[in-house]
């Protein structure tokens, strides 16, 4: 998610929050807050309003309370625990015969509570693991991925997680065994589908308000994180190292030096050939990466052997009026303003990019523009490797940009309209 107008929108949110529009109570899993939201802000009894990010708060049941919808998921609860043993035997999904190589969706939740200044509350994470606390009442991210692969032709998932969660808020420390164990369940569930799996550190180039390598955490503290992750997944060819989510307001030259340090650390940890993301500033905007100097600065990053093999530009783009991904109405297909000029730059420089966040409302305008955007990417698959929608996982189907499928008691999944109309193949 991007937030180009954070302060203005935050002011609007605070105003709404103070205006006292709380006549009715929101139902379980329904939205109860967030920038631009004006519905009920108090939750029905037995649930509490939990802020997932600046744009979304949802009524979440207290631990142990199982809603009727979630109860039906318990019958298949063995899936997650058996997925690890299937990982090594899972075969890679064959690439499609035409169009972009990768299509998929973000499975969010381990990143919940992160704000754009890189402040993330470890206990604010809402893992999309249905057995997270043993009560089978969390969203079933692994089941969602299995459905997406089987029914929608998807072959890549991005798995956002906060840096704080992985090290249990100990900056520069070792990966926390318990927290990593939970996150790894999602990773193994992804690998077991045969898909590629992007490990996304969802920290906006920051830790608690301070920029990495620019007055905040040192490059050594950040590369320590990546060295440990790369060591763990070095032998998994379908792990994609998603360096950092949405850097913004950074010195791009200095930031490129930080990304170079991460690339070197990952390669030296033994992950010698996997894909690594190169994220620029301006929230990775595909429309600004050339003009803001990101493309030029990041193109200097090299593997230890001097090559740029599998170092992929990683961009985001929404289709609403301010590219914030907060509005359910879309106004552009982004082709003339972003994807066409970037395609020319990539071709000229013999490089490739992947779009790891894009999304919109399940509305006619978004269905029209999203389908046009995806068609353009498919027609330019020499430079665009793929797209990953925002978002499923722990997002409630009522979230304005929900790509979360809904499971019936029969076990059958139903996709959101934007997913079935534009993203699936
Ligand atoms: C962190 O999240 C937990 C659970 O949502 C909450 O109870 C706590 O107040 C949060 N802490 C801060 C500092 O926001
Ligand atoms: C960015 O940092 C570099 C040093 O890495 C410095 O030379 C340059 O002036 C900085 N740019 C800005 C706009 O501050």
CSV table of C-alpha atoms and ligand atoms in Angstrom, one decimal:
chain,number,residue,atom,x,y,z
A,1,UNK,CA,0.0,0.0,0.0
A,2,UNK,CA,1.1,3.5,-0.7
A,3,UNK,CA,0.3,6.7,1.2
A,4,UNK,CA,1.4,9.7,-0.9
A,5,UNK,CA,-0.8,12.0,1.1
A,6,UNK,CA,-0.5,10.6,4.5
A,7,UNK,CA,-0.8,13.7,6.6
A,8,UNK,CA,-3.9,15.1,4.7
A,9,UNK,CA,-5.6,11.7,4.8
A,10,UNK,CA,-4.7,11.2,8.5
A,11,UNK,CA,-6.2,14.5,9.3
A,12,UNK,CA,-9.4,13.4,7.6
A,13,UNK,CA,-9.4,10.2,9.5
A,14,UNK,CA,-9.0,11.9,12.8
A,15,UNK,CA,-11.8,14.2,12.0
A,16,UNK,CA,-14.1,11.3,11.1
A,17,UNK,CA,-13.1,9.5,14.3
A,18,UNK,CA,-14.0,12.5,16.4
A,19,UNK,CA,-17.3,13.1,14.7
A,20,UNK,CA,-19.0,10.3,16.6
A,21,UNK,CA,-20.7,8.4,13.8
A,22,UNK,CA,-21.1,5.3,15.8
A,23,UNK,CA,-24.8,4.6,15.8
A,24,UNK,CA,-24.6,1.0,14.8
A,25,UNK,CA,-22.1,-1.8,15.6
A,26,UNK,CA,-20.0,-3.5,13.0
A,27,UNK,CA,-20.3,-7.3,12.6
A,28,UNK,CA,-17.5,-9.8,13.1
A,29,UNK,CA,-14.7,-9.4,10.5
A,30,UNK,CA,-16.3,-6.2,9.2
A,31,UNK,CA,-14.4,-3.0,8.8
A,32,UNK,CA,-14.4,-0.6,11.8
A,33,UNK,CA,-11.9,2.0,10.8
A,34,UNK,CA,-9.2,3.3,8.5
A,35,UNK,CA,-8.4,6.3,6.4
A,36,UNK,CA,-11.4,7.3,4.4
A,37,UNK,CA,-13.8,5.0,6.2
A,38,UNK,CA,-17.0,6.4,7.5
A,39,UNK,CA,-19.0,3.4,8.7
A,40,UNK,CA,-19.6,2.0,12.2
A,41,UNK,CA,-16.5,2.2,14.4
A,42,UNK,CA,-17.6,0.0,17.3
A,43,UNK,CA,-17.7,-3.7,17.1
A,44,UNK,CA,-20.3,-6.3,18.0
A,45,UNK,CA,-19.9,-8.0,21.4
A,46,UNK,CA,-17.1,-10.5,21.7
A,47,UNK,CA,-15.0,-8.8,19.0
A,48,UNK,CA,-12.7,-5.7,19.1
A,49,UNK,CA,-11.7,-3.2,16.6
A,50,UNK,CA,-8.1,-4.0,15.6
A,51,UNK,CA,-6.1,-1.6,13.4
A,52,UNK,CA,-4.4,-3.6,10.6
A,53,UNK,CA,-2.9,-0.6,8.9
A,54,UNK,CA,-3.6,3.0,8.4
A,55,UNK,CA,-6.3,2.2,5.9
A,56,UNK,CA,-8.1,-0.7,7.6
A,57,UNK,CA,-9.3,-1.7,11.0
A,58,UNK,CA,-11.5,-4.8,11.4
A,59,UNK,CA,-13.6,-6.4,14.1
A,60,UNK,CA,-11.6,-9.4,15.2
A,61,UNK,CA,-13.0,-12.0,17.7
A,62,UNK,CA,-11.2,-12.5,21.0
A,63,UNK,CA,-8.9,-15.5,21.0
A,64,UNK,CA,-11.0,-18.7,21.2
A,65,UNK,CA,-14.2,-17.3,19.7
A,66,UNK,CA,-14.9,-19.2,16.5
A,67,UNK,CA,-17.4,-17.7,14.1
A,68,UNK,CA,-19.7,-20.0,12.2
A,69,UNK,CA,-17.7,-19.3,8.9
A,70,UNK,CA,-14.4,-20.2,10.5
A,71,UNK,CA,-15.6,-23.3,12.2
A,72,UNK,CA,-16.1,-25.0,8.9
A,73,UNK,CA,-12.4,-24.7,8.2
A,74,UNK,CA,-11.4,-26.8,11.1
A,75,UNK,CA,-12.1,-30.0,9.2
A,76,UNK,CA,-9.1,-29.5,7.0
A,77,UNK,CA,-6.8,-28.2,9.6
A,78,UNK,CA,-4.1,-30.8,9.0
A,79,UNK,CA,-3.1,-29.1,5.7
A,80,UNK,CA,-0.7,-26.6,7.2
A,81,UNK,CA,1.2,-29.0,9.4
A,82,UNK,CA,1.8,-31.5,6.7
A,83,UNK,CA,2.8,-28.9,4.1
A,84,UNK,CA,6.5,-28.8,5.3
A,85,UNK,CA,7.1,-32.4,4.5
A,86,UNK,CA,5.7,-31.9,1.0
A,87,UNK,CA,7.9,-29.0,0.2
A,88,UNK,CA,10.9,-30.8,-1.2
A,89,UNK,CA,8.7,-32.9,-3.5
A,90,UNK,CA,6.5,-30.1,-4.8
A,91,UNK,CA,7.3,-29.6,-8.4
A,92,UNK,CA,7.4,-26.1,-9.9
A,93,UNK,CA,4.3,-25.0,-11.8
A,94,UNK,CA,5.2,-24.9,-15.5
A,95,UNK,CA,5.3,-21.3,-17.0
A,96,UNK,CA,2.3,-20.2,-19.1
A,97,UNK,CA,2.7,-20.5,-22.9
A,98,UNK,CA,2.1,-16.8,-23.4
A,99,UNK,CA,1.9,-13.6,-21.4
A,100,UNK,CA,3.8,-12.8,-18.2
A,101,UNK,CA,5.6,-15.7,-16.5
A,102,UNK,CA,4.2,-14.9,-13.0
A,103,UNK,CA,0.7,-14.1,-11.7
A,104,UNK,CA,-0.4,-14.1,-8.1
A,105,UNK,CA,-1.6,-12.3,-5.0
A,106,UNK,CA,-0.2,-10.9,-1.8
A,107,UNK,CA,-1.1,-13.0,1.2
A,108,UNK,CA,-0.9,-10.3,3.9
A,109,UNK,CA,-1.2,-10.5,7.7
A,110,UNK,CA,2.2,-10.9,9.2
A,111,UNK,CA,2.8,-7.2,8.2
A,112,UNK,CA,-0.4,-5.9,9.9
A,113,UNK,CA,0.2,-2.9,12.2
A,114,UNK,CA,3.1,-1.6,10.1
A,115,UNK,CA,2.8,2.0,9.3
A,116,UNK,CA,4.7,3.9,6.6
A,117,UNK,CA,7.4,5.1,9.0
A,118,UNK,CA,8.4,1.5,9.6
A,119,UNK,CA,6.9,1.2,13.0
A,120,UNK,CA,5.5,-2.3,13.4
A,121,UNK,CA,4.0,-3.8,16.5
A,122,UNK,CA,4.9,-7.4,16.8
A,123,UNK,CA,1.7,-8.4,18.6
A,124,UNK,CA,-0.3,-6.5,15.9
A,125,UNK,CA,0.6,-9.1,13.3
A,126,UNK,CA,-2.4,-11.1,12.2
A,127,UNK,CA,-1.0,-14.2,10.6
A,128,UNK,CA,-3.0,-15.8,7.8
A,129,UNK,CA,-2.6,-19.2,9.4
A,130,UNK,CA,-5.9,-20.7,10.5
A,131,UNK,CA,-4.4,-22.7,13.3
A,132,UNK,CA,-2.2,-19.8,14.5
A,133,UNK,CA,-3.3,-20.0,18.1
A,134,UNK,CA,-4.7,-23.5,17.9
A,135,UNK,CA,-8.3,-22.3,17.7
A,136,UNK,CA,-8.7,-22.5,13.9
A,137,UNK,CA,-10.2,-19.1,13.8
A,138,UNK,CA,-7.6,-17.2,11.7
A,139,UNK,CA,-7.8,-16.6,8.0
A,140,UNK,CA,-6.6,-19.6,6.0
A,141,UNK,CA,-3.8,-18.2,3.8
A,142,UNK,CA,-2.4,-21.6,2.9
A,143,UNK,CA,-5.9,-22.7,1.7
A,144,UNK,CA,-6.2,-19.5,-0.2
A,145,UNK,CA,-2.9,-20.2,-2.0
A,146,UNK,CA,-3.9,-23.8,-2.8
A,147,UNK,CA,-7.2,-22.5,-4.3
A,148,UNK,CA,-5.4,-19.7,-6.3
A,149,UNK,CA,-3.0,-22.2,-7.9
A,150,UNK,CA,-5.7,-24.8,-8.6
A,151,UNK,CA,-8.5,-22.5,-9.8
A,152,UNK,CA,-6.9,-19.3,-11.1
A,153,UNK,CA,-3.6,-20.4,-12.7
A,154,UNK,CA,-1.5,-18.4,-10.2
A,155,UNK,CA,2.2,-19.3,-9.6
A,156,UNK,CA,3.6,-16.6,-7.3
A,157,UNK,CA,2.7,-15.3,-3.9
A,158,UNK,CA,4.1,-12.4,-1.9
A,159,UNK,CA,4.2,-13.0,1.8
A,160,UNK,CA,4.5,-9.6,3.7
A,161,UNK,CA,6.1,-9.7,7.2
A,162,UNK,CA,7.5,-7.0,9.4
A,163,UNK,CA,11.2,-7.0,10.3
A,164,UNK,CA,10.2,-6.5,13.9
A,165,UNK,CA,8.2,-9.7,13.8
A,166,UNK,CA,11.0,-11.8,12.5
A,167,UNK,CA,13.5,-10.7,15.1
A,168,UNK,CA,10.9,-10.1,17.9
A,169,UNK,CA,11.7,-6.4,18.0
A,170,UNK,CA,15.4,-7.0,18.7
A,171,UNK,CA,17.1,-4.8,16.1
A,172,UNK,CA,20.2,-6.5,14.6
A,173,UNK,CA,19.4,-9.7,16.6
A,174,UNK,CA,18.9,-13.3,15.5
A,175,UNK,CA,15.7,-14.5,13.9
A,176,UNK,CA,13.2,-15.4,16.7
A,177,UNK,CA,12.6,-19.1,16.5
A,178,UNK,CA,8.9,-19.0,17.5
A,179,UNK,CA,8.0,-16.1,15.2
A,180,UNK,CA,10.0,-17.5,12.3
A,181,UNK,CA,8.4,-20.8,12.9
A,182,UNK,CA,5.0,-19.3,12.2
A,183,UNK,CA,6.1,-17.3,9.2
A,184,UNK,CA,7.8,-20.4,7.8
A,185,UNK,CA,4.5,-22.2,7.9
A,186,UNK,CA,3.2,-19.7,5.4
A,187,UNK,CA,6.3,-19.9,3.3
A,188,UNK,CA,6.2,-23.8,3.3
A,189,UNK,CA,2.5,-23.7,2.5
A,190,UNK,CA,3.4,-21.5,-0.5
A,191,UNK,CA,6.3,-23.6,-1.6
A,192,UNK,CA,4.2,-26.8,-1.4
A,193,UNK,CA,1.8,-25.4,-4.0
A,194,UNK,CA,4.7,-25.3,-6.5
A,195,UNK,CA,4.5,-21.5,-6.7
A,196,UNK,CA,7.3,-19.0,-6.3
A,197,UNK,CA,7.2,-17.2,-2.9
A,198,UNK,CA,8.4,-13.7,-2.3
A,199,UNK,CA,9.7,-12.9,1.2
A,200,UNK,CA,8.6,-9.3,1.6
A,201,UNK,CA,10.0,-7.2,4.5
A,202,UNK,CA,7.2,-4.7,4.8
A,203,UNK,CA,9.1,-1.8,6.5
A,204,UNK,CA,9.3,1.2,4.1
A,205,UNK,CA,13.1,1.2,4.4
A,206,UNK,CA,12.8,1.9,8.1
A,207,UNK,CA,12.7,0.6,11.6
A,208,UNK,CA,10.5,2.6,14.0
A,209,UNK,CA,10.7,5.9,12.1
A,210,UNK,CA,14.4,5.8,11.2
A,211,UNK,CA,15.8,5.1,7.7
A,212,UNK,CA,18.2,2.2,7.2
A,213,UNK,CA,21.7,3.4,6.4
A,214,UNK,CA,20.5,7.0,6.6
A,215,UNK,CA,20.5,7.8,10.3
A,216,UNK,CA,18.5,4.7,11.4
A,217,UNK,CA,19.6,1.1,11.5
A,218,UNK,CA,23.0,0.4,10.0
A,219,UNK,CA,23.4,-1.5,6.8
A,220,UNK,CA,25.0,-4.2,8.9
A,221,UNK,CA,21.9,-4.7,11.0
A,222,UNK,CA,19.7,-4.9,7.9
A,223,UNK,CA,22.1,-7.3,6.1
A,224,UNK,CA,22.2,-9.5,9.2
A,225,UNK,CA,18.5,-10.0,8.7
A,226,UNK,CA,18.9,-11.0,5.1
A,227,UNK,CA,21.9,-13.2,5.7
A,228,UNK,CA,19.9,-15.2,8.2
A,229,UNK,CA,16.9,-15.5,5.8
A,230,UNK,CA,19.0,-16.4,2.8
A,231,UNK,CA,20.9,-19.0,4.8
A,232,UNK,CA,17.6,-20.6,5.8
A,233,UNK,CA,16.2,-20.7,2.3
A,234,UNK,CA,19.4,-21.0,0.2
A,235,UNK,CA,18.5,-24.4,-1.2
A,236,UNK,CA,14.9,-23.3,-2.3
A,237,UNK,CA,15.0,-22.1,-5.9
A,238,UNK,CA,11.5,-20.8,-5.7
A,239,UNK,CA,12.1,-18.4,-2.9
A,240,UNK,CA,12.3,-14.8,-4.1
A,241,UNK,CA,14.1,-12.3,-1.9
A,242,UNK,CA,11.8,-9.2,-1.7
A,243,UNK,CA,14.4,-6.9,-0.2
A,244,UNK,CA,12.1,-4.1,1.1
A,245,UNK,CA,8.6,-2.9,0.7
A,246,UNK,CA,8.0,0.7,-0.4
A,247,UNK,CA,11.0,2.8,0.4
A,248,UNK,CA,10.1,6.5,0.4
A,249,UNK,CA,11.7,9.8,1.1
A,250,UNK,CA,15.1,8.3,1.0
A,251,UNK,CA,18.3,9.4,-0.6
A,252,UNK,CA,18.1,7.1,-3.6
A,253,UNK,CA,21.9,7.0,-4.2
A,254,UNK,CA,22.5,6.0,-0.6
A,255,UNK,CA,19.6,3.6,-0.6
A,256,UNK,CA,21.0,1.8,-3.7
A,257,UNK,CA,24.1,1.3,-1.7
A,258,UNK,CA,22.0,-0.4,1.0
A,259,UNK,CA,20.3,-2.7,-1.5
A,260,UNK,CA,23.8,-3.6,-3.0
A,261,UNK,CA,24.9,-4.6,0.5
A,262,UNK,CA,21.8,-6.8,0.8
A,263,UNK,CA,22.3,-8.5,-2.6
A,264,UNK,CA,25.9,-9.2,-1.7
A,265,UNK,CA,24.9,-10.7,1.7
A,266,UNK,CA,22.2,-12.9,0.1
A,267,UNK,CA,24.5,-14.3,-2.5
A,268,UNK,CA,27.3,-14.8,0.0
A,269,UNK,CA,24.9,-16.7,2.2
A,270,UNK,CA,24.6,-19.4,-0.5
A,271,UNK,CA,21.5,-18.2,-2.3
A,272,UNK,CA,23.5,-17.8,-5.4
A,273,UNK,CA,20.8,-17.8,-8.1
A,274,UNK,CA,17.4,-16.9,-6.8
A,275,UNK,CA,15.5,-13.7,-7.8
A,276,UNK,CA,16.2,-10.6,-5.7
A,277,UNK,CA,14.0,-7.5,-5.8
A,278,UNK,CA,15.4,-4.0,-6.5
A,279,UNK,CA,12.9,-1.6,-4.9
A,280,UNK,CA,13.2,2.2,-5.6
A,281,UNK,CA,11.9,5.1,-3.6
A,282,UNK,CA,8.5,6.9,-3.9
A,283,UNK,CA,6.7,3.8,-2.6
A,284,UNK,CA,8.2,1.9,-5.6
A,285,UNK,CA,6.0,3.8,-8.0
A,286,UNK,CA,6.2,2.4,-11.5
A,287,UNK,CA,5.4,5.9,-12.7
A,288,UNK,CA,8.3,7.7,-10.9
A,289,UNK,CA,11.1,5.2,-11.0
A,290,UNK,CA,12.8,6.8,-14.0
A,291,UNK,CA,12.2,10.5,-13.1
A,292,UNK,CA,13.2,10.1,-9.4
A,293,UNK,CA,16.5,8.5,-10.2
A,294,UNK,CA,15.6,5.0,-8.9
A,295,UNK,CA,16.1,3.2,-12.2
A,296,UNK,CA,19.5,4.7,-12.7
A,297,UNK,CA,20.7,4.2,-9.2
A,298,UNK,CA,19.5,0.6,-8.8
A,299,UNK,CA,20.8,-0.4,-12.2
A,300,UNK,CA,24.3,-0.2,-10.8
A,301,UNK,CA,23.7,-3.0,-8.3
A,302,UNK,CA,25.6,-6.2,-9.2
A,303,UNK,CA,26.0,-9.8,-8.0
A,304,UNK,CA,29.4,-10.7,-6.6
A,305,UNK,CA,30.3,-12.1,-10.0
A,306,UNK,CA,29.7,-8.7,-11.6
A,307,UNK,CA,26.5,-9.7,-13.4
A,308,UNK,CA,22.9,-8.5,-12.9
A,309,UNK,CA,21.4,-12.0,-13.4
A,310,UNK,CA,18.1,-12.3,-11.6
A,311,UNK,CA,18.2,-8.8,-10.0
A,312,UNK,CA,14.7,-7.6,-10.9
A,313,UNK,CA,13.3,-4.1,-10.6
A,314,UNK,CA,10.3,-4.3,-8.2
A,315,UNK,CA,7.5,-1.7,-8.7
A,316,UNK,CA,4.1,-1.0,-7.4
A,317,UNK,CA,1.1,0.8,-9.0
A,318,UNK,CA,-2.4,1.5,-8.1
A,319,UNK,CA,-5.2,2.7,-10.4
A,320,UNK,CA,-6.9,5.3,-8.3
A,321,UNK,CA,-6.6,9.1,-8.6
A,322,UNK,CA,-3.6,9.5,-6.3
A,323,UNK,CA,-1.9,6.1,-6.7
A,324,UNK,CA,-2.6,5.5,-3.1
A,325,UNK,CA,-4.5,2.2,-3.4
A,326,UNK,CA,-7.1,3.5,-1.0
A,327,UNK,CA,-10.0,4.3,-3.3
A,328,UNK,CA,-12.4,1.7,-4.8
A,329,UNK,CA,-12.8,3.8,-7.9
A,330,UNK,CA,-10.1,3.6,-10.6
A,331,UNK,CA,-9.2,6.3,-13.1
A,332,UNK,CA,-6.3,5.0,-15.2
A,333,UNK,CA,-4.8,1.8,-16.7
A,334,UNK,CA,-1.3,3.3,-16.0
A,335,UNK,CA,-0.1,2.4,-19.5
A,336,UNK,CA,0.8,5.8,-20.9
A,337,UNK,CA,1.9,7.3,-17.5
A,338,UNK,CA,3.9,4.3,-16.2
A,339,UNK,CA,4.2,1.0,-17.9
A,340,UNK,CA,4.9,2.1,-21.5
A,341,UNK,CA,7.8,4.5,-20.6
A,342,UNK,CA,9.2,1.9,-18.1
A,343,UNK,CA,9.0,-0.8,-20.7
A,344,UNK,CA,11.1,1.3,-23.1
A,345,UNK,CA,13.6,2.0,-20.4
A,346,UNK,CA,13.9,-1.7,-19.4
A,347,UNK,CA,14.3,-2.8,-23.1
A,348,UNK,CA,17.0,-0.2,-23.7
A,349,UNK,CA,18.8,-1.2,-20.6
A,350,UNK,CA,18.2,-5.0,-21.1
A,351,UNK,CA,16.5,-5.4,-17.7
A,352,UNK,CA,13.2,-6.8,-16.3
A,353,UNK,CA,10.7,-5.7,-13.7
A,354,UNK,CA,7.9,-7.3,-11.7
A,355,UNK,CA,4.8,-5.5,-10.4
A,356,UNK,CA,4.4,-6.8,-6.8
A,357,UNK,CA,1.4,-4.6,-5.7
A,358,UNK,CA,-1.5,-3.5,-7.7
A,359,UNK,CA,-5.2,-3.4,-6.9
A,360,UNK,CA,-8.5,-1.7,-6.9
A,361,UNK,CA,-12.1,-2.0,-5.8
A,362,UNK,CA,-14.4,-4.6,-7.0
A,363,UNK,CA,-16.1,-2.0,-9.1
A,364,UNK,CA,-16.8,-1.5,-12.8
A,365,UNK,CA,-14.1,1.2,-13.2
A,366,UNK,CA,-11.4,-0.9,-11.6
A,367,UNK,CA,-12.5,-4.0,-13.5
A,368,UNK,CA,-12.1,-2.1,-16.8
A,369,UNK,CA,-8.8,-0.4,-16.0
A,370,UNK,CA,-7.2,-3.4,-14.2
A,371,UNK,CA,-8.0,-5.7,-17.1
A,372,UNK,CA,-6.4,-3.2,-19.5
A,373,UNK,CA,-3.3,-2.9,-17.3
A,374,UNK,CA,-2.8,-6.6,-17.1
A,375,UNK,CA,-3.3,-7.0,-20.8
A,376,UNK,CA,-0.5,-4.5,-21.4
A,377,UNK,CA,1.8,-6.4,-19.1
A,378,UNK,CA,1.0,-9.6,-20.9
A,379,UNK,CA,1.7,-8.0,-24.2
A,380,UNK,CA,5.1,-6.8,-22.9
A,381,UNK,CA,6.3,-10.0,-21.2
A,382,UNK,CA,9.8,-9.6,-22.5
A,383,UNK,CA,10.4,-6.9,-19.9
A,384,UNK,CA,7.5,-7.5,-17.4
A,385,UNK,CA,7.9,-10.8,-15.5
A,386,UNK,CA,4.5,-10.6,-13.8
A,387,UNK,CA,2.1,-9.1,-11.4
A,388,UNK,CA,1.0,-9.7,-7.8
A,389,UNK,CA,-2.3,-8.3,-6.6
A,390,UNK,CA,-3.0,-6.5,-3.3
A,391,UNK,CA,-4.4,-8.3,-1.3
A,392,UNK,CA,-5.7,-11.5,0.2
A,393,UNK,CA,-4.6,-13.3,3.4
A,394,UNK,CA,-5.9,-11.8,6.5
A,395,UNK,CA,-7.9,-9.0,4.8
A,396,UNK,CA,-11.6,-9.3,5.3
A,397,UNK,CA,-13.6,-9.7,2.1
A,398,UNK,CA,-15.2,-6.3,3.0
A,399,UNK,CA,-11.8,-4.4,2.7
A,400,UNK,CA,-12.2,-2.1,-0.3
A,401,UNK,CA,-9.2,-3.7,-2.1
A,402,UNK,CA,-10.0,-7.2,-1.1
A,403,UNK,CA,-8.8,-10.0,-3.3
A,404,UNK,CA,-9.6,-12.5,-0.5
A,405,UNK,CA,-11.6,-15.5,-1.7
A,406,UNK,CA,-14.5,-16.7,0.4
A,407,UNK,CA,-14.9,-20.4,1.2
A,408,UNK,CA,-18.3,-22.0,1.5
A,409,UNK,CA,-19.1,-24.7,3.9
A,410,UNK,CA,-18.8,-27.2,1.0
A,411,UNK,CA,-15.1,-26.2,0.8
A,412,UNK,CA,-15.5,-24.4,-2.5
A,413,UNK,CA,-13.9,-21.0,-2.9
A,414,UNK,CA,-15.4,-17.9,-4.6
A,415,UNK,CA,-13.1,-15.2,-5.9
A,416,UNK,CA,-13.6,-11.5,-5.7
A,417,UNK,CA,-14.8,-10.1,-9.1
A,418,UNK,CA,-11.5,-8.2,-9.8
A,419,UNK,CA,-9.6,-11.5,-9.3
A,420,UNK,CA,-11.7,-13.6,-11.5
A,421,UNK,CA,-12.2,-11.0,-14.2
A,422,UNK,CA,-8.7,-9.5,-14.5
A,423,UNK,CA,-6.0,-11.3,-12.5
A,424,UNK,CA,-6.8,-15.0,-13.0
A,425,UNK,CA,-5.7,-16.8,-16.1
B,1,LIG,C1,0.3,-3.7,20.0
B,1,LIG,O1,-0.7,-4.5,19.5
B,1,LIG,C2,-1.4,-5.1,20.6
B,1,LIG,C3,-2.4,-6.1,20.0
B,1,LIG,O2,-3.2,-5.5,19.0
B,1,LIG,C4,-2.1,-4.0,21.4
B,1,LIG,O3,-2.8,-4.5,22.5
B,1,LIG,C5,-1.0,-3.0,21.9
B,1,LIG,O4,-1.6,-1.9,22.6
B,1,LIG,C6,-0.2,-2.5,20.8
B,1,LIG,N1,0.9,-1.7,21.3
B,1,LIG,C7,1.2,-0.5,20.8
B,1,LIG,C8,2.4,0.2,21.4
B,1,LIG,O5,0.5,0.1,20.0
B,2,LIG,C1,22.6,11.6,-1.3
B,2,LIG,O1,23.8,11.0,-0.7
B,2,LIG,C2,25.0,11.2,-1.5
B,2,LIG,C3,26.1,10.4,-0.8
B,2,LIG,O2,25.7,9.0,-0.9
B,2,LIG,C4,25.3,12.7,-1.5
B,2,LIG,O3,26.4,12.9,-2.3
B,2,LIG,C5,24.1,13.4,-2.1
B,2,LIG,O4,24.3,14.8,-2.0
B,2,LIG,C6,22.8,13.1,-1.4
B,2,LIG,N1,21.7,13.7,-2.1
B,2,LIG,C7,20.8,14.5,-1.5
B,2,LIG,C8,19.7,15.0,-2.4
B,2,LIG,O5,20.9,14.8,-0.4
